PDB file of C-alpha atoms and ligand atoms in Angstrom:
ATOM      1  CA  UNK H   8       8.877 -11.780 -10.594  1.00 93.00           C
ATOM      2  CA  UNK H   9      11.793 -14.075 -10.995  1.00 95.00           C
ATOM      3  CA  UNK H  10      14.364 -11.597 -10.917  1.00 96.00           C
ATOM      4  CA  UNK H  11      12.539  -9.560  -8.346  1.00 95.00           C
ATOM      5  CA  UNK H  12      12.895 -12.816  -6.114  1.00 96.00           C
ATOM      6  CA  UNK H  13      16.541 -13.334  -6.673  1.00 96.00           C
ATOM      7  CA  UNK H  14      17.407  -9.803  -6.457  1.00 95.00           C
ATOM      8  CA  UNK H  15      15.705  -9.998  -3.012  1.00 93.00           C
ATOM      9  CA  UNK H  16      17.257 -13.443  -2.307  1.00 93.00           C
ATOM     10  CA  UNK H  17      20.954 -11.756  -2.658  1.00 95.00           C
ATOM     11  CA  UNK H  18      19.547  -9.129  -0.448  1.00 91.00           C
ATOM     12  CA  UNK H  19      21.990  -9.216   3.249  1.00 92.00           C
ATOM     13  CA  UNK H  20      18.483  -7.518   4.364  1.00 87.00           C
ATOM     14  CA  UNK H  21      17.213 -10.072   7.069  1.00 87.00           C
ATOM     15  CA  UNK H  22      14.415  -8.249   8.766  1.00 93.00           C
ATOM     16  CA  UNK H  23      10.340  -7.522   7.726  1.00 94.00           C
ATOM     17  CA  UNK H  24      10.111  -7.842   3.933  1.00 95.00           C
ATOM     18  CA  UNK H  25       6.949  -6.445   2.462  1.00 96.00           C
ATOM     19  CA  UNK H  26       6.627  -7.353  -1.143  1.00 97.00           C
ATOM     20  CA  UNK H  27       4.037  -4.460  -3.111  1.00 96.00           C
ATOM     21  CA  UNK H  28       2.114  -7.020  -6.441  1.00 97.00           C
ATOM     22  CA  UNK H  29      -0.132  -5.358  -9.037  1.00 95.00           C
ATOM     23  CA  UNK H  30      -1.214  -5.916 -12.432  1.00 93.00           C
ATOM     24  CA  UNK H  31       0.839  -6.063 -15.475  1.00 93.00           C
ATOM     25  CA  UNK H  32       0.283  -2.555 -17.786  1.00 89.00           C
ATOM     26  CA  UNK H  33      -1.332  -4.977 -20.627  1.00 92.00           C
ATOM     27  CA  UNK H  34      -3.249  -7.478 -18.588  1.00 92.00           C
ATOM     28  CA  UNK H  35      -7.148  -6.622 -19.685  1.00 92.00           C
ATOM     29  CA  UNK H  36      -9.039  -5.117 -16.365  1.00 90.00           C
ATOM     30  CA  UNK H  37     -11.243  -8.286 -16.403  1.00 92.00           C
ATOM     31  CA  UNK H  38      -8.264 -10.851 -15.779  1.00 95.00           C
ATOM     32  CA  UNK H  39      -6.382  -8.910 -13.327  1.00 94.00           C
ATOM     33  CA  UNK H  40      -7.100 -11.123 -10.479  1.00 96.00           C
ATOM     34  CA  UNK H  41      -4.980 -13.632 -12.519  1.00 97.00           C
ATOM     35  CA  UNK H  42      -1.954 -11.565 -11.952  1.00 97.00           C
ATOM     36  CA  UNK H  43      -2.192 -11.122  -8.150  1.00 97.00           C
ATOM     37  CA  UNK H  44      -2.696 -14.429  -8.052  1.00 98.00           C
ATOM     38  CA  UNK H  45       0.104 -15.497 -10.326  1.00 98.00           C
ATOM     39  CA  UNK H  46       2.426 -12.917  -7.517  1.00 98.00           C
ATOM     40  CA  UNK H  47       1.146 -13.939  -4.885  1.00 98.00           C
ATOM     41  CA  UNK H  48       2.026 -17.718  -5.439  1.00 98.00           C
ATOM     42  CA  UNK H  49       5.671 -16.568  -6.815  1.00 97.00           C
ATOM     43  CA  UNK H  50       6.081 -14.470  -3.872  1.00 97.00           C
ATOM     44  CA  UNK H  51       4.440 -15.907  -0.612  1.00 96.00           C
ATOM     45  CA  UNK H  52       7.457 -17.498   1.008  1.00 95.00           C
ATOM     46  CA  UNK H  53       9.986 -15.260   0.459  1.00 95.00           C
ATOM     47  CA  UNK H  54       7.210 -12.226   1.871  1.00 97.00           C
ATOM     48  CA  UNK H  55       6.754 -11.334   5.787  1.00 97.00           C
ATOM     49  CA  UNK H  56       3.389 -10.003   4.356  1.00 98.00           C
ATOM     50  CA  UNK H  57       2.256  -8.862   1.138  1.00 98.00           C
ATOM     51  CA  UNK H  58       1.040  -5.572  -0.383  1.00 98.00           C
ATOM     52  CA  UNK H  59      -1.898  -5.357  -3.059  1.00 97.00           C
ATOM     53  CA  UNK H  60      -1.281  -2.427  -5.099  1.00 95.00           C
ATOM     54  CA  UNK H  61      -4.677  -1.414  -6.674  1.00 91.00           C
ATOM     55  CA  UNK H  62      -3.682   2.140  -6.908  1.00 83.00           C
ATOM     56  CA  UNK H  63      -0.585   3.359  -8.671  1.00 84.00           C
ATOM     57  CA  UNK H  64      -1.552   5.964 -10.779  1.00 82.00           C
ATOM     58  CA  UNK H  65       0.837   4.845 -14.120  1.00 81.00           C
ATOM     59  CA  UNK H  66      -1.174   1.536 -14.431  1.00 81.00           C
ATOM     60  CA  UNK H  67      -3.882   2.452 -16.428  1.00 81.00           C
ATOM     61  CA  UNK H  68      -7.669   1.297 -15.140  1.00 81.00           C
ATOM     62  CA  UNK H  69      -5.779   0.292 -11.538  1.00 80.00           C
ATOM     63  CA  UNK H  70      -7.739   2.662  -9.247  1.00 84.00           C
ATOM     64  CA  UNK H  71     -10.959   1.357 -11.013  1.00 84.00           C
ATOM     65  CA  UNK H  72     -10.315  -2.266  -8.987  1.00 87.00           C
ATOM     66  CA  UNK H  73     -10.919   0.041  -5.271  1.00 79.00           C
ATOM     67  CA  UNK H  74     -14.624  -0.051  -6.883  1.00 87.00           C
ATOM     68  CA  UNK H  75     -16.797  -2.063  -4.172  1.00 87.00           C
ATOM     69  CA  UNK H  76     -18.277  -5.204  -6.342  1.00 89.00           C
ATOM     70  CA  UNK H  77     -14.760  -4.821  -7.970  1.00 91.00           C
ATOM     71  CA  UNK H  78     -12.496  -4.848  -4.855  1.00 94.00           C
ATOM     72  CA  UNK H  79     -14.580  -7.630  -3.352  1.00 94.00           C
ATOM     73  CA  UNK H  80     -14.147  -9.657  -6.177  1.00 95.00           C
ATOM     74  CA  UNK H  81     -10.491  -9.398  -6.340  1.00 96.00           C
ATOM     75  CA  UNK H  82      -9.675  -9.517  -2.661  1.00 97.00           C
ATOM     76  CA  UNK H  83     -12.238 -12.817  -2.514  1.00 97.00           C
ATOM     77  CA  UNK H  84      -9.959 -14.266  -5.406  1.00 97.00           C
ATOM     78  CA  UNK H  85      -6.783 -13.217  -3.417  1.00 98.00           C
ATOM     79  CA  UNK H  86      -8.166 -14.565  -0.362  1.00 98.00           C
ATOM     80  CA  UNK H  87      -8.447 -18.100  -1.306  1.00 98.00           C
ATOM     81  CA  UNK H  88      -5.403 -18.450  -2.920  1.00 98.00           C
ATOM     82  CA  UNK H  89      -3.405 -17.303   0.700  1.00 98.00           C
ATOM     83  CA  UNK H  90      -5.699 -19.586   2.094  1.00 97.00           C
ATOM     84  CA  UNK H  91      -4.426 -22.585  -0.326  1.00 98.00           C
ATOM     85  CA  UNK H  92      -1.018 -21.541  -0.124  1.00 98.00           C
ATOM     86  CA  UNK H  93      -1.419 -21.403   3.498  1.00 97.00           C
ATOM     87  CA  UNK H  94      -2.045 -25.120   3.841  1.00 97.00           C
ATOM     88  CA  UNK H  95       0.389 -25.927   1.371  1.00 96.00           C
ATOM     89  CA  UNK H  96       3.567 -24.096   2.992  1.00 96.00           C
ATOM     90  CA  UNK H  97       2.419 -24.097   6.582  1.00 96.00           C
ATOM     91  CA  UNK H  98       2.455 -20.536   6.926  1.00 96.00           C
ATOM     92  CA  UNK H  99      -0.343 -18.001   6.398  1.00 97.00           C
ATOM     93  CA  UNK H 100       1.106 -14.963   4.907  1.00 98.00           C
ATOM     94  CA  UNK H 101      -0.292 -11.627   6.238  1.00 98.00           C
ATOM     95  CA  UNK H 102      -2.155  -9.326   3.110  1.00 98.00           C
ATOM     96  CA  UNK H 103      -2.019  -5.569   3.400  1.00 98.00           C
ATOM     97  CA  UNK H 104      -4.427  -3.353   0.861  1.00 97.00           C
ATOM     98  CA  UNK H 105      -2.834  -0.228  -0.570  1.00 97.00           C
ATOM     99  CA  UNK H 106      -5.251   2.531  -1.476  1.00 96.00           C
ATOM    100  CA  UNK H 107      -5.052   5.366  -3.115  1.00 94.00           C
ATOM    101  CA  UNK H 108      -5.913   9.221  -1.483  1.00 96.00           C
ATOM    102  CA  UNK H 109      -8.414  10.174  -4.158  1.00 94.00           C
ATOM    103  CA  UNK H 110     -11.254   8.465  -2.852  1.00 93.00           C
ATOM    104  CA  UNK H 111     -14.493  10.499  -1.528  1.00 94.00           C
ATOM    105  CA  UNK H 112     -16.020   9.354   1.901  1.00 95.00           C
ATOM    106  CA  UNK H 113     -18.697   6.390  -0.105  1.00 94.00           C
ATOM    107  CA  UNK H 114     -15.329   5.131  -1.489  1.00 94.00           C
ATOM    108  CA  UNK H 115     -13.348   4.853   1.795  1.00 96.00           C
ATOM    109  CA  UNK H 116     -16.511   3.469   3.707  1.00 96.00           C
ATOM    110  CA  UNK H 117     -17.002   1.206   0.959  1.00 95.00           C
ATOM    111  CA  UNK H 118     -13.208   0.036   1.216  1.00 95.00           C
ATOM    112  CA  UNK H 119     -13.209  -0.334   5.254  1.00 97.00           C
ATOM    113  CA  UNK H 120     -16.013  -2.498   4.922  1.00 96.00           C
ATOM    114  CA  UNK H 121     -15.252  -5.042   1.923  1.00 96.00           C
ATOM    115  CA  UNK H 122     -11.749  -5.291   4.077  1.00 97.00           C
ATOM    116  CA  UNK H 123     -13.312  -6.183   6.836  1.00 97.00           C
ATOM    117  CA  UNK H 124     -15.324  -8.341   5.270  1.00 96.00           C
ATOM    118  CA  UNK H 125     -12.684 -10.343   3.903  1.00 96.00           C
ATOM    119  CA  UNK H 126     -10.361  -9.975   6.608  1.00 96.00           C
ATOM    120  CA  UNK H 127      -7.379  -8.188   4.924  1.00 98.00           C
ATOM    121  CA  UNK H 128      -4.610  -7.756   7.663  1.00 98.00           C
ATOM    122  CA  UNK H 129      -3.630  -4.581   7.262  1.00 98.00           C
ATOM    123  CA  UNK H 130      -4.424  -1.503   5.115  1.00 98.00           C
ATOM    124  CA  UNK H 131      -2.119   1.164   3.798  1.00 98.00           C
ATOM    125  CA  UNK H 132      -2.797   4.884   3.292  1.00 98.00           C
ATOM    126  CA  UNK H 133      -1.613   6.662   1.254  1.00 98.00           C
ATOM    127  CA  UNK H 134      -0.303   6.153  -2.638  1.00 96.00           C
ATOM    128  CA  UNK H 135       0.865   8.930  -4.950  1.00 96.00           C
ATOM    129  CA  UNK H 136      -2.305  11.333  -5.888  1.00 96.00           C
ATOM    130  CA  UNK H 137      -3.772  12.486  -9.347  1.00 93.00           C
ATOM    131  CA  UNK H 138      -4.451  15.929  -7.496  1.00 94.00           C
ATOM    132  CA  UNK H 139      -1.722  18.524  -8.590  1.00 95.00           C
ATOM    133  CA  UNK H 140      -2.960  20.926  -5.035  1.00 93.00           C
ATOM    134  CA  UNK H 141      -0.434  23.020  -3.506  1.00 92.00           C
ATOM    135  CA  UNK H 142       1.540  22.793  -6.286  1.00 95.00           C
ATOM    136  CA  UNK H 143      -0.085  24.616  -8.916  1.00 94.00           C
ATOM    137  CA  UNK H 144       1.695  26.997 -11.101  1.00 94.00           C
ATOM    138  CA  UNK H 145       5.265  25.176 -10.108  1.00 95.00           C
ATOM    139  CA  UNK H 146       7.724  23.612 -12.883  1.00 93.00           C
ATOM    140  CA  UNK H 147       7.083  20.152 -13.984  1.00 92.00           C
ATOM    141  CA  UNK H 148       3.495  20.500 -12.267  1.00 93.00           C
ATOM    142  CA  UNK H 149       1.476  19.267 -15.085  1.00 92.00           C
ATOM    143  CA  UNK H 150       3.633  15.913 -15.647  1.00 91.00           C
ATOM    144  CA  UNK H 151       1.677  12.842 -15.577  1.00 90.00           C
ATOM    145  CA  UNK H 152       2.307  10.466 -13.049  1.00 90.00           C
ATOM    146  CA  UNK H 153       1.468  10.159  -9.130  1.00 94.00           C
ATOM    147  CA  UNK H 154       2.278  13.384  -6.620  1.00 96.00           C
ATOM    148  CA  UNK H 155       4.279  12.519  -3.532  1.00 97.00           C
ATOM    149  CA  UNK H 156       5.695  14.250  -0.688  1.00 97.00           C
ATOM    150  CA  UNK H 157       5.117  17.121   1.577  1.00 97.00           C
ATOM    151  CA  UNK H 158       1.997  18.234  -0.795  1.00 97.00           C
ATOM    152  CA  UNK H 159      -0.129  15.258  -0.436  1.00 98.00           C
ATOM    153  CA  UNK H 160       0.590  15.296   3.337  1.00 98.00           C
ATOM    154  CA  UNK H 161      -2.749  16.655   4.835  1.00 97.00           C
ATOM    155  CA  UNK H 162      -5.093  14.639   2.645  1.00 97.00           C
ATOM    156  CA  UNK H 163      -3.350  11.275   3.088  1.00 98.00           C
ATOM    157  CA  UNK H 164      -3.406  11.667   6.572  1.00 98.00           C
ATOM    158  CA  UNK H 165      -7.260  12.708   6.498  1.00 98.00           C
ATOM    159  CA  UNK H 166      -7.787   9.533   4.440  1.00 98.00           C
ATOM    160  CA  UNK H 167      -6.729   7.839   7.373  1.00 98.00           C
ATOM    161  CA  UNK H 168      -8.511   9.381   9.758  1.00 98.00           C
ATOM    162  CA  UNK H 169     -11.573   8.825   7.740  1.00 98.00           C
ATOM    163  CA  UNK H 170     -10.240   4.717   7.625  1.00 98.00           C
ATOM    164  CA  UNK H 171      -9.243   4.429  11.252  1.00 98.00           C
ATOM    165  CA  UNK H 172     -12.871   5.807  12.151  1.00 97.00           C
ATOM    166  CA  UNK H 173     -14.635   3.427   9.739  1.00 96.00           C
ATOM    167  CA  UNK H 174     -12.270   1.020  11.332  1.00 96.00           C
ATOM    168  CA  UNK H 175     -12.395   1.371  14.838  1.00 88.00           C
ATOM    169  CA  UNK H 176      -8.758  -0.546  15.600  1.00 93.00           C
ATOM    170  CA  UNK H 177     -10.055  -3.805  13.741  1.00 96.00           C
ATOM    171  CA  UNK H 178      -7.611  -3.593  11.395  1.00 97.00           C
ATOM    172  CA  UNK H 179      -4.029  -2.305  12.038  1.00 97.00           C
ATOM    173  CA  UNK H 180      -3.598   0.571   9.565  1.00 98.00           C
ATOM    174  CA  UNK H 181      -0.324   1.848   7.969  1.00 98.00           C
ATOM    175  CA  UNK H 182       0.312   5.638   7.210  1.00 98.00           C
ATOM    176  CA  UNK H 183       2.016   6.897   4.783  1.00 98.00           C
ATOM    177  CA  UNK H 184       2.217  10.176   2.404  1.00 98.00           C
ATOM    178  CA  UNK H 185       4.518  13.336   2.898  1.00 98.00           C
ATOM    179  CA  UNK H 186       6.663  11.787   5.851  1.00 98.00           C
ATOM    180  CA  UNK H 187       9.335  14.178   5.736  1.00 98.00           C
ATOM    181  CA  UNK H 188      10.230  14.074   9.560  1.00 98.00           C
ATOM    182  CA  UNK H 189       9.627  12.241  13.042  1.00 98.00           C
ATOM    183  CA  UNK H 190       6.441  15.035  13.140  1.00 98.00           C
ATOM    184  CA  UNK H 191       5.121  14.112  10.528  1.00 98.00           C
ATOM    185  CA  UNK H 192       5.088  10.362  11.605  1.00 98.00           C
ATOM    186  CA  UNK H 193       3.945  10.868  15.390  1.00 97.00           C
ATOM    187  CA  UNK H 194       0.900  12.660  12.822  1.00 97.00           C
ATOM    188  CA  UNK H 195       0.141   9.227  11.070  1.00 98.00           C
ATOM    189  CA  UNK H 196       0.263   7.814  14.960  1.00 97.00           C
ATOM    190  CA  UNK H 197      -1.948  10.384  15.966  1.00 97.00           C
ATOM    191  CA  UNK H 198      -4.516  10.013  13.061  1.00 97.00           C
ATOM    192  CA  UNK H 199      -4.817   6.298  13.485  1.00 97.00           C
ATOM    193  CA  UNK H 200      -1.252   4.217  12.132  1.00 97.00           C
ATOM    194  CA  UNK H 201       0.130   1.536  14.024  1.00 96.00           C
ATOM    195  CA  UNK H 202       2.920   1.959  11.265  1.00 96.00           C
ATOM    196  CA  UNK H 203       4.370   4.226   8.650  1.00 97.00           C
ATOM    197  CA  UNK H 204       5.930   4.053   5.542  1.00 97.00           C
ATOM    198  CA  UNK H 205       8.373   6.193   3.642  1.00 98.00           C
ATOM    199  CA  UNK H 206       9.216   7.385   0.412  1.00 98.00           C
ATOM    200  CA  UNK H 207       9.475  10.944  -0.443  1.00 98.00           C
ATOM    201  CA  UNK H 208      11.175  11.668   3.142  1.00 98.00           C
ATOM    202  CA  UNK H 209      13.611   9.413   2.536  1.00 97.00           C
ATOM    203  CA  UNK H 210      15.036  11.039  -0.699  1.00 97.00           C
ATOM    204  CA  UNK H 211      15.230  14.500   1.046  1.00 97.00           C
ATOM    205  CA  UNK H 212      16.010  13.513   4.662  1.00 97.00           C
ATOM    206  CA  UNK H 213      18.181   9.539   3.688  1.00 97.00           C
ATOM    207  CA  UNK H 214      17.904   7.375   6.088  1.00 96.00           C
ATOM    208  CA  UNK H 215      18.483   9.272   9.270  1.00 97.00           C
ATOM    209  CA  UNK H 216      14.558   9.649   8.697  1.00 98.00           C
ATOM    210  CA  UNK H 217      14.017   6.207   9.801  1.00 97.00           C
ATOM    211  CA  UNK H 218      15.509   6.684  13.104  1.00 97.00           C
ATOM    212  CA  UNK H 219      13.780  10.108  13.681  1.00 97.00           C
ATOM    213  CA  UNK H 220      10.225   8.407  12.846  1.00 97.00           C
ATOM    214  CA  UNK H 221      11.120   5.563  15.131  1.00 96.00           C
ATOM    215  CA  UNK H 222      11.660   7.957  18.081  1.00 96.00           C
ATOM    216  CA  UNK H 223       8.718  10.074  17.403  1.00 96.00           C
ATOM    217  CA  UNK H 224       6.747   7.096  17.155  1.00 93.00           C
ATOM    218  CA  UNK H 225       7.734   5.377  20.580  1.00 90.00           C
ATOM    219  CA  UNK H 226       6.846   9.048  22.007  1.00 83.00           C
ATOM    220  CA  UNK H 227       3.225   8.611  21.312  1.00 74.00           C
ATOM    221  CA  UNK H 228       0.730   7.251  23.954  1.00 71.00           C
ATOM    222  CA  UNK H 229      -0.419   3.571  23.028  1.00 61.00           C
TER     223      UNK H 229
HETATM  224  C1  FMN Z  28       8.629   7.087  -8.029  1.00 86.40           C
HETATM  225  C2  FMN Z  28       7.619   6.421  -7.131  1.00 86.40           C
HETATM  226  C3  FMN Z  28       7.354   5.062  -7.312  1.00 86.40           C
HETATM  227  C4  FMN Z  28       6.410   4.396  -6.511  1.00 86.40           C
HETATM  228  N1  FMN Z  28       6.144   3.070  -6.715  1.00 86.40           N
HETATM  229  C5  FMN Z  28       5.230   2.445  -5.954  1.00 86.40           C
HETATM  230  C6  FMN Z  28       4.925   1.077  -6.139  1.00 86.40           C
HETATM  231  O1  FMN Z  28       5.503   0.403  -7.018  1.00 86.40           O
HETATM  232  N2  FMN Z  28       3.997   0.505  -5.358  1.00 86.40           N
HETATM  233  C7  FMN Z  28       3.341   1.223  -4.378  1.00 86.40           C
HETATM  234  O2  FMN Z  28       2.498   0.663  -3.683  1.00 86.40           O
HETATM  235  N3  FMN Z  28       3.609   2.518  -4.161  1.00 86.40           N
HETATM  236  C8  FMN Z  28       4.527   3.136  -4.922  1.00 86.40           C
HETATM  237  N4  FMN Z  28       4.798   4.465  -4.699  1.00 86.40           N
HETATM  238  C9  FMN Z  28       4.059   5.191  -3.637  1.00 86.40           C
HETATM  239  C10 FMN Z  28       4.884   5.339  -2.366  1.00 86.40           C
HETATM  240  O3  FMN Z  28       5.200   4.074  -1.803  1.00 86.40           O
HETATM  241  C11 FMN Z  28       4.105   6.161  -1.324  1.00 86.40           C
HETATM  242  O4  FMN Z  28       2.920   5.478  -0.947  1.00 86.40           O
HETATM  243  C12 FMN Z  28       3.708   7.543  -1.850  1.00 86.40           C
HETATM  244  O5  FMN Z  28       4.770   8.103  -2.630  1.00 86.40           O
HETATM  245  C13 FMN Z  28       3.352   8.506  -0.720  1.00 86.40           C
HETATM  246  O6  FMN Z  28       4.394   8.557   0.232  1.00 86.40           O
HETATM  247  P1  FMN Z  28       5.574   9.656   0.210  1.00 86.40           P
HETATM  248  O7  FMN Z  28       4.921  11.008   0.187  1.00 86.40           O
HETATM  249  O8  FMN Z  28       6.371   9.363   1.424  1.00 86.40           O
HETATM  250  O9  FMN Z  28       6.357   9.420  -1.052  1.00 86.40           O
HETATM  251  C14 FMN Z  28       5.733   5.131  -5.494  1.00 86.40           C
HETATM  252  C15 FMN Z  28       6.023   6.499  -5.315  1.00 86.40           C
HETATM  253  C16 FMN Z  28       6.941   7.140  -6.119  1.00 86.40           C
HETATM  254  C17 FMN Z  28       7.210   8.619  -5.899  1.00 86.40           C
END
């Protein structure tokens, strides 16, 4: 965390920073609240809001924290230390949730409703997904590790769906997941995002992307 903060300090980069916290690898399951905790102190002021990551694929036992009793727990811990931050630096930083798309439709009700609940600002669909569909029978399809990109497209964005209709506009939701061009992003728009967010798209496309996303974006009726 300490060179992550003066990396970012050095940074010319003056606009919305979103900083992404998880778990250390070798933190047991039952302590990982400790962690976020422990980032979210180091991070708060230097963050225009604040990701939880409960669901990278390459931390082992990560995705088990979106269970309900689990989440609610953790976000509850999380919670109360913004809170206490909050009075102590004058500033109330904003918490986004970052989910994963494996989840069945229990899971994602269950997740809409402990973040209501607790009032997390924002949530953020997709992450990288265990599920190896569309690309079956391709080179380097059986490597371990989160899918990205054009193949995990549809589902992401129908985890959304499912998330803004749980939601109802309550709480502003973020799209991301196989962004590979403005049409893609108007699609986020479409199924629910007030925002996207790019990965994949941006390694294929660079950053004229951005712009193309922006415009697509601004095209869509409010
Ligand atoms: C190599 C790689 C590393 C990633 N690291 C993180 C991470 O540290 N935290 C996180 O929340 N998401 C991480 N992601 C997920 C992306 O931010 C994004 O949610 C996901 O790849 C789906 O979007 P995309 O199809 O545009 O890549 C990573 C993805 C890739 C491919």
């Amino acid at each position: 965390m300490d060179a992550f903060l003066e990396n970012a300090a050095r940074a010319k980069w003056r606009g919305v920073l979103g900083i992404n916290i998880g778990k250390n690898f070798d933190t047991p399951m039952e302590r990982a609240a400790d962690d976020y905790v422990a980032c979210l102190e180091k991070v708060c002021t230097a963050a225009s809001y604040v990701t939880i990551n409960i669901s990278s694929p390459n931390t082992k036992g990560l995705r088990g924290l979106q269970d309900k009793a689990v989440l609610d727990a953790l976000l509850g811990r999380i919670v109360t230390a913004r809170d206490r931050l909050a009075d102590r630096h004058g500033r109330r930083v904003p918490l986004a949730l970052k989910i994963a798309p494996d989840l069945d439709a229990t899971q994602i009700a269950d997740i809409a409703a402990t973040v209501r609940a607790q009032r997390i600002d924002a949530l953020i669909a997709t992450n990288t997904s265990l599920s190896r569909a569309g690309v079956e029978g391709l080179p380097h399809a059986e490597e371990q590790g989160g899918l990205s990109g054009a193949p995990i497209k549809a589902h992401a964005t129908a985890v959304l769906a499912a998330l803004a209709r749980e939601l109802a506009g309550e709480v502003p939701l973020i799209g991301a997941g196989g962004i590979l061009s403005g049409a893609d992003a108007a699609e986020k728009a479409a199924a629910g995002a007030s925002l996207v967010q790019l990965y994949t798209g941006l390694i294929y496309r660079g950053p004229a992307l951005v712009r193309e996303c922006v415009r697509a974006m601004d095209r869509q009726p409010a």
